[in-house]
Amino acid sequence: MTPSALLDHFGVAVSALSGVLAARGKNLDLFGVIVLALVTALGGGTIRDLLAGVAPVSWLSSPELLSTIWITAILGFFACRRFEPPLPVFQLADALALCAFAVAGTRKGLLLGFAPTIAITLGVITGVAGGIIRDTLTGDVPVVFRKNTFFYATAAFFGGLVYCIAWKLLEDEQATWIAVGSSVVLRLGALRYRLSLPAFESGVVSGRN
Amino acid sequence: MTPSALLDHFGVAVSALSGVLAARGKNLDLFGVIVLALVTALGGGTIRDLLAGVAPVSWLSSPELLSTIWITAILGFFACRRFEPPLPVFQLADALALCAFAVAGTRKGLLLGFAPTIAITLGVITGVAGGIIRDTLTGDVPVVFRKNTFFYATAAFFGGLVYCIAWKLLEDEQATWIAVGSSVVLRLGALRYRLSLPAFESGVVSGRN
Amino acid sequence: MTPSALLDHFGVAVSALSGVLAARGKNLDLFGVIVLALVTALGGGTIRDLLAGVAPVSWLSSPELLSTIWITAILGFFACRRFEPPLPVFQLADALALCAFAVAGTRKGLLLGFAPTIAITLGVITGVAGGIIRDTLTGDVPVVFRKNTFFYATAAFFGGLVYCIAWKLLEDEQATWIAVGSSVVLRLGALRYRLSLPAFESGVVSGRN
């Protein structure tokens, strides 16, 4: 399997798992959980491909990607009915999906010939898209827009930036895993030490019509 | 009118109607209702076309489809202001839209040369997309993700599967209506007899950050 | 700068600003605000391009558009932390974004050779898309679907209609600004004088499953 295909499988699997974990407590049936896992896992890549003009979108010609998602969703569903995974499992799956998609989006953007700033922007949007779709559909405020996001979109941006630099210096495979690894460390470190960028204070609210 | 065009007009009309019915109690004005009917009715076909690389999307070259939606939305709006349609009318319109789009999505996927598993996945996503967009926009939890979904996504999957099988044995038109009919019966039967797939129990909830 | 490019920059800037203003009180960090500004500002144009088959979407080849959004979002973020902008500033930015995108969408539709009815429909959907995405992501009911929308979608429709007529009689630049101006006046006038189209009364609500 090429590094690119591996990254895609890894991304959709952890992303599907985050979809299953987000489905807990919503009383979804098995099929609803699978649909949620599918849109969470494929949403990022779909948006990336549509924006970049890759059509039909790439997962339509990758039945293996769909198999990965179905298997992850079904195993995850029955595992979660049996065991109660602690909160960090969700946070880890979500961070891995965020960073894997951010790097994959940046990488595809560069391969298609876009400038690094465009490729990184594409990567950030791709990285946060899966979680936004998942949380919007289950009626939660998307992680990226919650209080105390602790370097969420920032980690996606950082992953894309590291990839753009490492790509010039190293081989593709190394660059990919360094970028994914360092951005996951940034995200989990920020969660652990509760680091944040400046934010709107909650006092500054006013009613909108 | 070809069976395919008929299915499209049928799908957008019942889907637009479900949009109008979902708008009740939200205090939308006439134009807001028409916009909601448009995105509900065109959302499924648009996602299908975008994913499959059909661009410009097919409704842009079908002013008749738009006319069907506008007329349904305006008539529906004034009818609903006058009469209070009972809940089953909404459920029926929603089930018909779900199954018509699921079969239409599967059919188009097969015509474009995708494998049956891909075509059915495309059909399921297409079928549930209209309702997801409608419910997300009006601030409801999408039907597909609600408690006791009673074979919602499952009916879409079943419609696609029946079409894939019937398509090999029968003429296109017969296959289409058998698939739509049997999946609508499955959905309405499951609603009537309150049949469900296994679900996450509500006890298994834990807070997420 | 051509009138078309100017309209695009103007549209994304006011749209990004409406994203920043909508972010107040949600405790987003700087990056979350930038992401919200990006999806609000680019959502309309992206949907327009995807529907019309323009791929890759046009902002991928316009780093200047992205710069306009980043700069607007960062300046807006720090300005809003310092000053409390009154409600009408949000309403004005939102109305300008609505009408600029509605006219730009209609214009692009006509340039691509679609019939006026299709072009206007495309314009309306494009115009309301930015605000719908922004409000859905921050957990608000989209402006277009709120009580007392005061000619919201109607103003987008009016802008597209005026453009279609003015385009036959005048030069493109004049037609553009007349259409944007008159639809903004309609929207702000309707807000000021609380004009509305007929709406579903709130009494006509019934529970849905």
XYZ file of C-alpha atoms in Angstrom:
627
model
C 0.000 0.000 0.000
C 1.407 3.426 -0.888
C 1.892 5.997 1.914
C -0.933 8.004 0.384
C -3.371 5.070 0.376
C -2.274 4.135 3.896
C -2.932 7.690 5.086
C -6.378 7.588 3.480
C -7.288 4.256 5.110
C -5.926 5.441 8.459
C -7.853 8.724 8.153
C -11.187 7.148 7.268
C -10.854 4.463 9.968
C -10.184 6.856 12.873
C -12.729 9.262 11.454
C -15.385 6.536 11.224
C -14.535 5.554 14.791
C -15.007 9.142 15.961
C -18.405 9.052 14.227
C -19.377 5.884 16.108
C -18.216 7.380 19.423
C -20.156 10.576 18.724
C -23.284 8.498 18.071
C -23.400 7.184 21.630
C -26.380 8.395 23.577
C -28.249 9.496 20.453
C -30.193 6.217 20.208
C -29.192 5.625 16.598
C -29.758 2.174 15.172
C -26.950 0.231 13.487
C -27.647 1.694 10.068
C -27.822 5.234 11.352
C -24.432 4.699 12.973
C -22.998 3.371 9.696
C -24.365 6.356 7.771
C -22.889 8.733 10.351
C -19.535 6.931 10.126
C -19.664 7.111 6.306
C -20.391 10.831 6.093
C -17.850 11.633 8.814
C -15.146 9.563 7.162
C -15.874 10.531 3.555
C -16.939 14.140 4.133
C -13.413 15.526 4.334
C -12.082 13.733 1.265
C -15.256 14.525 -0.676
C -14.980 18.246 0.003
C -11.266 18.148 -0.858
C -11.958 16.426 -4.183
C -14.929 18.607 -5.108
C -13.061 21.830 -4.386
C -10.033 20.650 -6.340
C -12.098 19.497 -9.313
C -11.363 15.785 -8.889
C -14.526 14.096 -10.172
C -15.918 11.539 -9.689
C -14.693 11.844 -6.104
C -11.927 9.385 -5.322
C -13.781 7.089 -2.890
C -16.231 6.114 -5.655
C -13.413 4.142 -7.237
C -12.107 2.740 -3.927
C -14.426 0.006 -2.688
C -11.643 -0.870 -0.189
C -12.036 2.498 1.535
C -15.762 1.823 1.923
C -14.993 -1.632 3.326
C -12.633 -0.096 5.892
C -15.375 2.270 7.020
C -18.121 -0.369 7.172
C -15.924 -2.774 9.148
C -14.740 -0.055 11.554
C -18.290 1.184 12.090
C -19.782 -2.266 12.729
C -16.956 -3.418 15.027
C -16.973 -0.043 16.800
C -20.741 -0.199 17.260
C -20.705 -3.605 18.956
C -17.554 -2.801 20.965
C -19.127 0.410 22.292
C -22.302 -1.408 23.328
C -20.154 -3.728 25.435
C -17.482 -1.413 26.829
C -17.706 2.213 27.830
C -14.708 3.867 26.165
C -13.338 6.755 28.247
C -13.434 10.306 26.865
C -9.742 10.367 25.761
C -10.463 7.629 23.211
C -12.854 9.963 21.420
C -10.402 12.857 21.672
C -7.583 10.711 20.306
C -9.628 9.400 17.356
C -10.819 12.931 16.597
C -7.271 14.382 16.775
C -5.869 11.648 14.520
C -8.648 12.151 11.957
C -8.188 15.931 12.058
C -4.437 15.779 11.463
C -4.455 12.912 8.951
C -7.028 14.709 6.779
C -5.287 18.083 7.140
C -2.018 16.594 5.903
C -3.707 14.519 3.181
C -5.577 17.627 1.977
C -2.415 19.726 1.905
C -0.518 16.936 0.140
C -3.177 16.519 -2.560
C -3.309 20.292 -3.013
C 0.451 20.428 -3.636
C 0.307 17.446 -5.994
C -2.416 19.192 -8.002
C -0.104 22.169 -8.383
C -1.695 24.707 -6.030
C 0.459 27.207 -4.142
C 1.400 26.249 -0.545
C -0.938 28.873 1.007
C -3.855 27.467 -1.008
C -2.832 23.879 -0.252
C -2.697 24.582 3.500
C -6.066 26.366 3.436
C -7.497 23.366 1.601
C -5.890 21.093 4.205
C -7.371 23.018 7.139
C -10.874 23.001 5.641
C -10.542 19.301 4.795
C -9.270 18.481 8.276
C -12.053 20.206 10.167
C -14.836 19.211 7.716
C -15.319 15.652 8.971
C -15.793 16.735 12.587
C -18.036 19.650 11.584
C -20.344 17.363 9.577
C -20.384 14.731 12.355
C -21.203 17.237 15.095
C -23.713 19.238 13.038
C -25.635 16.061 12.162
C -25.807 14.851 15.751
C -26.901 18.263 16.973
C -23.702 19.154 18.826
C -21.740 22.368 18.403
C -18.778 21.355 16.180
C -15.569 20.771 18.167
C -13.825 23.452 16.124
C -16.351 26.040 17.305
C -16.530 25.052 20.969
C -15.228 26.914 23.995
C -11.644 26.071 24.777
C -10.841 24.484 21.450
C -7.189 24.109 22.495
C -5.445 24.499 19.167
C -7.959 22.539 17.083
C -7.936 24.346 13.724
C -4.449 25.514 14.673
C -3.190 21.924 14.774
C -4.611 21.325 11.285
C -2.851 24.466 10.040
C 0.387 23.383 11.733
C 0.201 19.914 10.154
C -0.220 21.433 6.693
C 2.636 23.873 7.271
C 5.004 21.165 8.533
C 4.134 19.012 5.528
C 4.866 21.865 3.089
C 8.312 22.353 4.649
C 9.186 18.678 5.191
C 8.091 17.831 1.638
C 10.947 19.929 0.257
C 13.541 18.320 2.517
C 12.512 14.699 2.944
C 10.815 11.861 1.134
C 7.050 11.944 0.863
C 6.417 9.130 3.333
C 8.640 10.618 6.024
C 7.210 14.095 5.487
C 3.679 12.723 5.804
C 4.197 10.972 9.132
C 6.285 13.798 10.626
C 3.511 16.259 9.751
C 0.732 14.019 11.092
C 2.727 13.151 14.215
C 3.768 16.663 15.137
C 0.282 18.105 14.650
C -1.308 15.325 16.727
C 1.243 16.032 19.472
C 0.377 19.746 19.291
C -3.359 19.033 19.556
C -3.085 16.502 22.389
C -0.483 18.618 24.201
C -2.751 21.655 23.993
C -5.663 19.590 25.346
C -3.467 18.209 28.160
C -1.987 21.569 29.192
C -5.110 23.517 28.287
C -3.334 25.909 25.920
C -5.471 28.247 23.833
C -5.170 31.072 21.334
C -6.762 34.433 22.231
C -10.540 34.110 22.134
C -13.621 36.284 22.234
C -14.437 36.650 25.902
C -17.875 35.465 26.867
C -18.650 38.893 28.334
C -18.610 40.491 24.881
C -21.877 38.880 23.806
C -24.810 40.788 22.457
C -28.169 39.562 21.185
C -28.521 39.178 17.441
C -31.766 39.130 15.557
C -41.885 11.229 -20.015
C -39.242 8.569 -19.490
C -39.355 6.475 -16.293
C -36.175 8.211 -15.154
C -37.614 11.702 -15.637
C -40.859 10.615 -14.009
C -38.952 9.295 -10.984
C -37.065 12.587 -10.732
C -40.258 14.692 -10.892
C -41.955 12.380 -8.393
C -38.939 12.541 -6.066
C -38.596 16.320 -6.099
C -42.352 16.867 -5.658
C -42.725 14.656 -2.557
C -39.424 15.951 -1.239
C -40.502 19.571 -1.704
C -43.758 18.718 0.047
C -41.866 17.231 2.987
C -39.900 20.497 3.113
C -43.115 22.532 3.265
C -44.525 20.265 5.982
C -41.290 20.547 7.983
C -41.510 24.346 7.751
C -44.739 24.471 9.746
C -44.373 26.154 13.094
C -41.066 27.765 12.152
C -42.711 31.044 11.104
C -41.037 31.056 7.694
C -42.380 33.427 5.092
C -43.417 32.201 1.630
C -39.932 32.666 0.162
C -38.213 30.936 3.043
C -40.569 27.986 2.503
C -39.747 27.917 -1.216
C -36.000 28.001 -0.484
C -36.397 25.174 2.028
C -38.415 23.168 -0.525
C -35.751 23.820 -3.181
C -32.785 22.721 -1.085
C -34.666 19.697 0.245
C -35.759 18.613 -3.226
C -32.525 19.372 -5.054
C -30.061 18.490 -2.279
C -30.152 14.757 -2.920
C -29.762 14.965 -6.690
C -27.095 17.639 -6.346
C -24.974 15.525 -4.001
C -25.452 12.512 -6.280
C -24.317 14.478 -9.334
C -21.381 16.154 -7.592
C -20.070 12.884 -6.172
C -20.406 11.147 -9.535
C -18.757 13.986 -11.438
C -21.857 15.025 -13.392
C -21.369 18.774 -13.861
C -23.101 21.117 -14.249
C -25.588 19.320 -11.981
C -28.552 17.977 -13.884
C -31.298 20.266 -12.503
C -29.522 23.298 -13.989
C -30.629 22.065 -17.397
C -34.129 21.054 -16.253
C -36.267 24.152 -15.785
C -39.261 21.756 -15.611
C -37.914 20.214 -12.390
C -37.655 23.672 -10.848
C -41.231 24.422 -11.962
C -42.445 21.243 -10.296
C -40.782 22.289 -7.037
C -42.022 25.899 -7.122
C -45.597 24.817 -7.868
C -45.561 22.101 -5.192
C -44.101 24.501 -2.623
C -46.560 27.329 -3.308
C -49.628 25.053 -3.436
C -48.390 23.179 -0.365
C -47.813 26.417 1.529
C -51.334 27.732 0.968
C -52.920 24.291 1.517
C -51.086 23.901 4.847
C -52.203 27.344 6.019
C -55.798 26.251 5.435
C -55.789 22.618 6.553
C -53.809 20.930 9.295
C -52.342 17.814 7.640
C -52.019 14.914 10.078
C -48.575 13.527 10.955
C -48.789 10.493 8.595
C -48.888 12.842 5.582
C -45.422 14.089 6.514
C -44.177 10.558 7.159
C -45.551 9.374 3.814
C -44.001 12.241 1.844
C -40.703 11.712 3.638
C -40.714 7.942 3.000
C -41.553 8.402 -0.689
C -38.779 10.977 -1.122
C -36.298 8.769 0.733
C -37.006 5.698 -1.391
C -37.379 7.504 -4.739
C -34.017 9.217 -4.302
C -32.319 6.050 -3.012
C -33.429 4.135 -6.108
C -32.666 7.043 -8.464
C -29.185 7.388 -6.933
C -28.497 3.656 -7.248
C -29.801 3.655 -10.821
C -27.639 6.585 -11.884
C -24.630 4.995 -10.188
C -25.127 1.785 -12.182
C -25.652 3.724 -15.426
C -22.371 5.568 -14.813
C -20.634 2.218 -14.534
C -19.956 1.998 -10.791
C -19.979 -1.360 -9.011
C -23.272 -2.329 -7.267
C -21.821 -1.805 -3.767
C -20.713 1.715 -4.713
C -24.014 2.409 -6.474
C -26.023 1.339 -3.416
C -23.833 3.415 -1.057
C -24.371 6.367 -3.374
C -28.107 5.631 -3.343
C -28.289 5.505 0.474
C -26.386 8.783 0.878
C -28.532 10.401 -1.837
C -31.740 9.113 -0.259
C -31.028 10.381 3.236
C -29.377 13.661 2.113
C -32.600 15.561 1.370
C -34.070 14.868 4.797
C -30.770 15.592 6.555
C -30.463 18.992 4.869
C -34.119 19.826 5.560
C -33.937 18.885 9.233
C -30.517 20.448 9.852
C -31.671 23.746 8.360
C -34.842 23.893 10.439
C -32.928 23.016 13.605
C -34.370 19.519 14.045
C -32.333 16.371 14.592
C -32.377 14.664 11.139
C -34.956 11.834 10.923
C -32.174 9.387 10.075
C -30.456 10.147 13.391
C -33.503 10.180 15.644
C -34.516 7.675 18.287
C -36.554 4.830 16.876
C -35.689 5.445 13.262
C -37.607 2.306 12.266
C -35.587 1.157 9.272
C -34.956 4.586 7.801
C -31.498 4.282 6.261
C -32.210 0.558 6.063
C -35.147 1.160 3.727
C -32.920 3.253 1.452
C -30.342 0.448 1.425
C -33.057 -2.115 0.704
C -34.442 -0.042 -2.190
C -31.003 0.172 -3.772
C -30.396 -3.550 -3.301
C -33.765 -4.518 -4.798
C -33.105 -2.255 -7.761
C -29.675 -3.831 -8.370
C -31.259 -7.286 -8.451
C -34.458 -6.380 -10.345
C -32.454 -4.440 -12.926
C -30.821 -7.666 -14.099
C -34.104 -9.516 -14.412
C -36.680 -6.975 -15.541
C -37.068 -3.860 -17.617
C -35.820 -0.623 -16.144
C -39.259 0.851 -15.526
C -40.561 -2.239 -13.724
C -37.361 -2.552 -11.688
C -37.617 1.086 -10.657
C -41.162 0.919 -9.342
C -40.699 -2.471 -7.663
C -37.652 -1.104 -5.825
C -39.373 2.130 -4.812
C -42.572 0.311 -3.833
C -40.949 -2.422 -1.761
C -38.688 -0.012 0.132
C -41.608 2.340 0.898
C -43.569 -0.647 2.188
C -40.591 -1.637 4.371
C -40.288 1.877 5.811
C -44.017 2.373 6.444
C -44.382 -1.177 7.771
C -41.491 -0.628 10.185
C -43.079 2.638 11.343
C -46.463 0.942 11.755
C -45.178 -2.107 13.631
C -42.367 -0.174 15.352
C -39.598 -2.451 14.090
C -36.018 -1.379 14.723
C -32.463 -2.535 14.258
C -30.265 -2.887 17.368
C -29.437 0.567 18.756
C -27.178 2.191 21.276
C -29.105 2.085 24.537
C -29.670 5.456 26.108
C -28.012 4.250 29.299
C -24.630 4.018 27.568
C -24.211 7.783 27.350
C -21.188 9.615 28.604
C -20.360 13.329 28.458
C -18.081 14.445 25.659
C -15.974 17.561 25.684
C -9.772 45.393 -10.904
C -12.724 44.290 -13.045
C -16.263 44.871 -11.744
C -16.606 41.112 -11.350
C -13.439 40.775 -9.251
C -14.418 43.830 -7.226
C -17.840 42.307 -6.512
C -16.152 39.070 -5.421
C -13.717 40.850 -3.068
C -16.523 43.008 -1.708
C -18.735 39.954 -1.195
C -16.119 37.871 0.617
C -15.033 40.779 2.829
C -18.521 41.652 4.119
C -19.329 37.971 4.354
C -16.172 37.253 6.369
C -17.057 40.202 8.600
C -20.546 38.781 9.178
C -18.831 35.510 10.149
C -16.642 37.310 12.699
C -19.655 39.173 14.123
C -21.620 35.913 14.368
C -18.716 34.352 16.283
C -19.067 36.774 19.207
C -20.165 35.116 22.391
C -19.306 31.638 21.137
C -15.844 31.682 22.786
C -14.060 30.765 19.551
C -10.318 31.246 19.437
C -8.638 33.271 16.695
C -8.268 30.282 14.373
C -11.851 29.143 14.857
C -12.962 32.646 13.906
C -10.789 32.568 10.780
C -12.203 29.182 9.772
C -15.747 30.456 10.309
C -14.961 33.561 8.222
C -13.470 31.375 5.484
C -16.409 29.001 5.183
C -18.930 31.849 5.376
C -17.136 33.866 2.721
C -16.254 31.011 0.390
C -19.353 28.858 0.895
C -21.560 30.805 -1.476
C -19.043 30.970 -4.321
C -18.077 27.346 -3.797
C -21.664 26.132 -4.089
C -22.179 28.339 -7.142
C -19.086 26.938 -8.863
C -19.800 23.319 -7.947
C -23.397 23.508 -9.173
C -22.341 25.170 -12.411
C -19.527 22.709 -13.055
C -16.697 25.207 -12.609
C -13.863 23.079 -11.196
C -11.483 23.539 -9.509
C -13.597 26.158 -7.710
C -12.508 29.668 -8.553
C -11.069 30.734 -5.167
C -8.419 28.013 -5.426
C -6.767 30.108 -8.130
C -7.307 33.421 -6.311
C -4.849 33.733 -3.422
C -5.879 37.416 -3.279
C -9.436 36.450 -2.296
C -8.056 34.351 0.552
C -5.845 37.258 1.657
C -8.874 39.553 1.727
C -10.696 37.084 3.976
C -7.759 36.459 6.331
C -7.085 40.178 6.733
C -10.765 40.995 7.272
C -11.140 38.193 9.800
C -8.032 39.094 11.821
C -8.746 42.844 11.844
C -12.413 42.170 12.601
C -11.500 39.819 15.447
C -9.267 42.338 17.220
C -11.642 45.235 16.484
C -14.586 43.312 17.967
C -12.610 42.460 21.114
C -12.053 46.183 21.636
C -15.351 47.695 20.519
C -18.870 46.351 20.816
C -20.385 46.837 17.351
C -24.130 47.533 17.500
C -26.594 45.060 15.968
C -27.157 47.068 12.738
C -23.487 46.534 11.777
C -24.130 42.786 11.633
C -27.391 43.275 9.742
C -25.682 45.566 7.238
C -22.761 43.186 6.620
C -25.171 40.284 6.270
C -27.443 42.190 3.841
C -24.485 43.297 1.701
C -23.099 39.747 1.550
C -26.555 38.337 0.717
C -27.150 40.743 -2.158
C -23.588 40.771 -3.529
C -23.544 36.973 -3.742
C -27.080 36.796 -5.160
C -26.134 39.166 -7.972
C -22.730 37.516 -8.531
C -24.407 34.104 -8.710
C -27.032 35.314 -11.175
C -24.347 37.042 -13.263
C -22.165 33.954 -13.437
C -25.195 31.831 -14.307
C -26.044 34.096 -17.246
C -22.398 34.162 -18.405
C -22.359 30.364 -18.384
C -25.391 30.398 -20.671
C -28.159 29.299 -18.305
C -31.706 30.611 -18.737
C -32.649 33.626 -16.552
C -34.951 31.544 -14.314
C -32.115 29.089 -13.646
C -29.596 31.897 -13.172
C -31.836 33.640 -10.608
C -32.468 30.380 -8.728
C -28.718 29.829 -8.662
C -28.285 33.392 -7.424
C -30.815 32.987 -4.598
C -29.248 29.727 -3.399
C -25.766 31.252 -3.643
C -26.862 34.381 -1.791
C -28.431 32.587 1.157
C -25.804 29.804 1.345
C -23.119 31.807 3.164
C -25.468 32.861 5.959
C -26.985 29.368 6.215
C -23.552 27.762 6.623
C -22.439 30.422 9.130
C -25.562 30.113 11.267
C -25.768 26.311 11.089
C -22.140 25.992 12.220
C -22.584 28.322 15.181
C -25.780 26.587 16.243
C -28.167 29.407 15.340
C -31.279 29.043 13.222
C -30.214 30.443 9.806
C -31.394 34.038 9.267
C -33.309 32.931 6.170
C -35.387 30.539 8.282
C -36.022 32.814 11.272
C -39.256 34.419 12.340
C -39.787 37.748 10.690
C -37.236 37.308 7.965
C -38.293 40.632 6.423
C -37.699 39.940 2.761
C -34.470 37.992 3.187
C -34.612 35.406 0.398
C -36.947 37.829 -1.374
C -34.203 40.465 -1.535
C -31.830 37.901 -3.079
C -34.485 37.018 -5.665
C -35.108 40.702 -6.371
C -31.395 41.374 -6.839
C -31.115 38.572 -9.372
C -34.230 39.727 -11.212
C -33.044 43.354 -11.392
C -29.674 42.170 -12.685
C -31.311 40.075 -15.416
C -33.292 43.089 -16.620
C -30.559 45.727 -16.173
C -28.019 43.517 -17.924
C -30.004 43.800 -21.175
C -30.267 47.596 -20.958
C -27.036 48.777 -19.369
C -23.358 47.988 -19.116
C -22.342 45.126 -16.868
C -20.780 47.314 -14.172
C -23.819 49.605 -13.898
C -26.210 46.642 -13.919
C -24.227 44.980 -11.138
C -24.263 47.912 -8.755
C -27.898 48.837 -9.486
C -28.929 45.243 -8.711
C -26.827 45.037 -5.531
C -27.921 48.502 -4.392
C -31.640 48.060 -4.975
C -31.755 44.658 -3.285
C -29.821 45.931 -0.251
C -32.268 48.846 -0.023
C -35.182 46.379 -0.189
C -33.693 44.209 2.577
C -32.773 47.103 4.897
C -36.076 48.879 4.185
C -38.019 45.725 5.019
C -36.029 45.365 8.263
C -36.602 49.030 9.111
C -40.331 49.044 8.382
C -40.812 45.408 9.440
C -42.354 44.308 6.129
C -42.943 40.596 5.608
C -44.409 38.162 3.136
C -47.251 35.908 4.299
C -45.937 33.323 6.761
C -47.019 30.156 8.500
C -48.675 31.312 11.705
C -47.110 29.956 14.857
C -50.462 28.539 15.916
C -50.415 25.982 13.106
C -47.712 23.871 14.707
C -48.027 20.188 15.306
C -45.548 17.737 16.732
C -43.593 15.678 14.273
C -41.919 12.388 14.989
